[in-house]
Coordinates of C-alpha atoms in Angstrom, one line a residue:
T160 CA 0.0 0.0 0.0
F161 CA 0.9 3.7 -0.2
F162 CA 2.5 4.0 3.3
E163 CA 4.4 0.7 3.4
P164 CA 7.7 2.1 2.2
K165 CA 10.3 3.4 4.7
T166 CA 9.5 7.0 5.3
T167 CA 12.2 9.5 6.3
R168 CA 11.2 12.9 7.5
V169 CA 13.2 15.6 5.8
A170 CA 11.5 18.7 7.2
T171 CA 8.5 19.8 9.2
L172 CA 6.1 22.6 8.4
E173 CA 4.8 23.2 11.9
F174 CA 1.2 23.9 12.7
E175 CA 0.0 27.4 12.4
R176 CA -3.5 28.3 13.6
T177 CA -4.6 30.5 10.7
R178 CA -3.9 27.9 8.1
K179 CA -5.0 25.1 10.5
S180 CA -2.6 22.5 9.2
M181 CA 0.9 21.0 9.5
S182 CA 3.0 19.0 7.1
V183 CA 6.1 16.9 6.8
L184 CA 8.4 16.7 3.8
V185 CA 9.4 13.1 3.4
K186 CA 11.5 10.7 1.4
M187 CA 9.7 7.4 0.8
T188 CA 12.3 4.7 0.1
G189 CA 11.0 1.8 -1.9
S190 CA 7.9 3.6 -3.3
E191 CA 6.9 4.8 -6.7
Y192 CA 7.9 8.3 -5.6
K193 CA 11.6 8.9 -6.4
E194 CA 11.5 12.4 -5.0
N195 CA 10.3 14.0 -1.8
V196 CA 6.5 14.3 -1.1
L197 CA 4.7 16.5 1.3
L198 CA 2.2 14.9 3.7
C199 CA -0.3 17.2 5.2
K200 CA -3.0 17.0 7.9
G201 CA -5.4 19.7 9.0
A202 CA -8.9 21.1 9.4
P203 CA -11.0 19.8 6.6
E204 CA -12.6 23.2 5.8
M205 CA -9.1 24.7 5.3
L206 CA -7.2 21.8 3.7
L207 CA -9.9 20.9 1.1
T208 CA -9.7 24.4 -0.3
R209 CA -6.0 23.8 -1.0
C210 CA -6.6 20.5 -2.8
N211 CA -7.2 20.4 -6.6
R212 CA -7.1 16.6 -6.9
I213 CA -8.4 13.6 -5.1
M214 CA -7.0 10.1 -4.7
L215 CA -9.7 7.4 -5.2
Q216 CA -9.8 4.1 -3.4
D217 CA -8.0 2.3 -6.2
G218 CA -5.1 4.8 -6.1
T219 CA -6.0 6.8 -9.2
V220 CA -5.9 10.5 -9.0
Q221 CA -8.5 12.8 -10.6
K222 CA -9.5 16.5 -10.4
I223 CA -11.7 17.3 -7.4
T224 CA -14.8 19.5 -8.1
K225 CA -16.1 22.2 -5.9
A226 CA -19.2 20.1 -5.3
E227 CA -17.1 17.2 -4.1
Q228 CA -15.1 19.5 -1.8
K229 CA -18.4 20.8 -0.4
E230 CA -19.7 17.3 0.1
L231 CA -16.5 16.3 1.9
I232 CA -16.7 19.3 4.2
E233 CA -20.4 18.4 5.0
L234 CA -19.3 14.8 5.8
S235 CA -16.5 16.1 8.1
Q236 CA -19.1 18.2 9.9
D237 CA -21.4 15.2 10.3
M238 CA -18.4 13.2 11.7
A239 CA -17.6 16.1 14.1
S240 CA -21.2 16.0 15.5
T241 CA -20.9 12.3 16.6
P242 CA -18.4 13.6 18.3
L243 CA -15.2 13.0 16.5
R244 CA -12.2 15.2 16.0
V245 CA -11.8 15.2 12.3
L246 CA -8.6 15.7 10.3
A247 CA -8.3 15.9 6.5
L248 CA -5.3 14.2 5.0
A249 CA -3.5 15.3 1.8
M250 CA -0.2 15.0 -0.1
K251 CA 1.7 16.9 -2.7
D252 CA 4.0 15.2 -5.1
D253 CA 4.7 18.0 -7.5
L254 CA 6.9 20.1 -5.3
P255 CA 9.1 23.1 -6.2
A256 CA 12.5 21.8 -7.5
A257 CA 14.4 22.8 -4.3
L258 CA 12.0 20.7 -2.1
K259 CA 11.9 17.7 -4.4
T260 CA 15.5 16.8 -3.8
M261 CA 16.1 18.4 -0.4
A262 CA 17.8 16.0 2.0
K263 CA 17.6 16.0 5.8
G264 CA 19.9 18.7 7.2
D265 CA 20.2 20.5 3.8
E266 CA 21.1 24.2 4.0
G267 CA 20.3 25.0 0.3
K268 CA 17.4 26.6 -1.5
G269 CA 14.9 24.2 -0.1
H270 CA 16.0 25.1 3.4
E271 CA 15.5 28.8 2.6
M272 CA 11.9 28.1 1.4
L273 CA 11.1 26.4 4.7
N274 CA 13.0 28.8 6.9
T275 CA 10.2 31.4 6.7
A276 CA 7.2 32.4 8.8
P277 CA 4.8 29.4 9.3
E278 CA 1.9 31.5 7.8
N279 CA 3.8 31.4 4.5
Y280 CA 3.7 27.6 4.4
V281 CA 0.3 27.8 2.7
K282 CA 2.2 28.7 -0.4
I283 CA 3.8 25.2 -0.4
E284 CA 0.6 23.5 0.8
K285 CA -1.5 24.2 -2.3
D286 CA -2.5 22.2 -5.3
M287 CA -2.5 19.1 -3.1
I288 CA -4.1 15.6 -3.5
F289 CA -6.9 15.0 -1.0
L290 CA -6.4 11.5 0.5
G291 CA -9.2 11.2 3.1
L292 CA -10.7 12.1 6.4
A293 CA -9.8 10.6 9.8
G294 CA -12.1 10.8 12.8
I295 CA -10.6 10.5 16.3
K296 CA -12.7 9.7 19.3
D297 CA -11.5 11.3 22.5
P298 CA -14.1 10.5 25.1
A299 CA -14.6 12.5 28.2
R300 CA -13.6 10.8 31.4
P301 CA -16.4 8.8 33.0
E302 CA -16.6 11.0 36.1
V303 CA -17.1 14.3 34.1
K304 CA -20.9 13.9 33.7
E305 CA -21.4 13.3 37.4
S306 CA -19.2 16.2 38.3
I307 CA -21.2 18.5 36.1
E308 CA -24.4 17.3 37.6
R309 CA -23.1 18.0 41.1
C310 CA -21.9 21.5 40.2
Q311 CA -25.3 22.3 38.6
T312 CA -27.1 21.0 41.7
A313 CA -25.0 23.2 43.8
G314 CA -26.0 26.2 41.7
M315 CA -22.8 26.6 39.8
R316 CA -22.8 27.5 36.1
V317 CA -20.5 25.2 34.2
I318 CA -18.7 26.5 31.1
M319 CA -16.8 24.4 28.6
I320 CA -13.8 26.0 26.8
T321 CA -12.4 23.9 24.0
G322 CA -10.4 24.2 20.8
D323 CA -12.8 21.7 19.1
T324 CA -15.0 22.7 16.2
K325 CA -18.5 23.8 17.1
P326 CA -20.3 20.6 16.0
T327 CA -17.7 18.5 18.1
A328 CA -18.0 20.8 21.1
E329 CA -21.9 20.7 20.9
A330 CA -21.9 16.9 20.8
I331 CA -19.4 16.5 23.6
G332 CA -21.4 19.1 25.7
R333 CA -24.6 17.0 25.2
E334 CA -22.7 13.8 25.9
I335 CA -21.4 15.0 29.2
G336 CA -24.7 16.6 30.3
L337 CA -23.7 20.2 30.0
F338 CA -27.0 20.8 28.2
D339 CA -30.0 18.7 27.2
E340 CA -30.4 17.0 23.8
D341 CA -33.1 19.4 22.7
E342 CA -31.6 22.5 24.3
S343 CA -30.5 25.3 21.8
I344 CA -27.1 26.6 22.4
E345 CA -27.3 29.5 20.0

């Protein structure tokens, strides 16, 4: 399969909150890719807008339409409401020449491209191939629901602060008893 070859990380494009993604530049020994590729993960609503192709289940790659992007964003929102933390996964195999052949520890032109402010990484993370969505379940501890009930009984107002998306936060809030199933949180 695609990720079976030995993968060596060449460089990391660290997470930056306005682009909502992070990437690694890798060399995949023993794969069809003879040059470096970029593997990216991030918020579906951000990453999908930077993808112009999609890899199908059989490994073929085709152009992605705006309608498909919209459908995938809707699917990610549905997943988030179950509640799952959802990541989009993408790759780029047509990199600028300096990044295609960059080796770990290189100080050449590729290093210069990466040695920039993280908000500029979006210039590299464009025209990518969408690979899929991953949903991660991170359940609340079992004692949370009871603790919230006890606080509410004592007259305390419980507030949840999270970095999750709104659908995920709503679903978790309902799951832990922060508000009722039919209660509006608008």
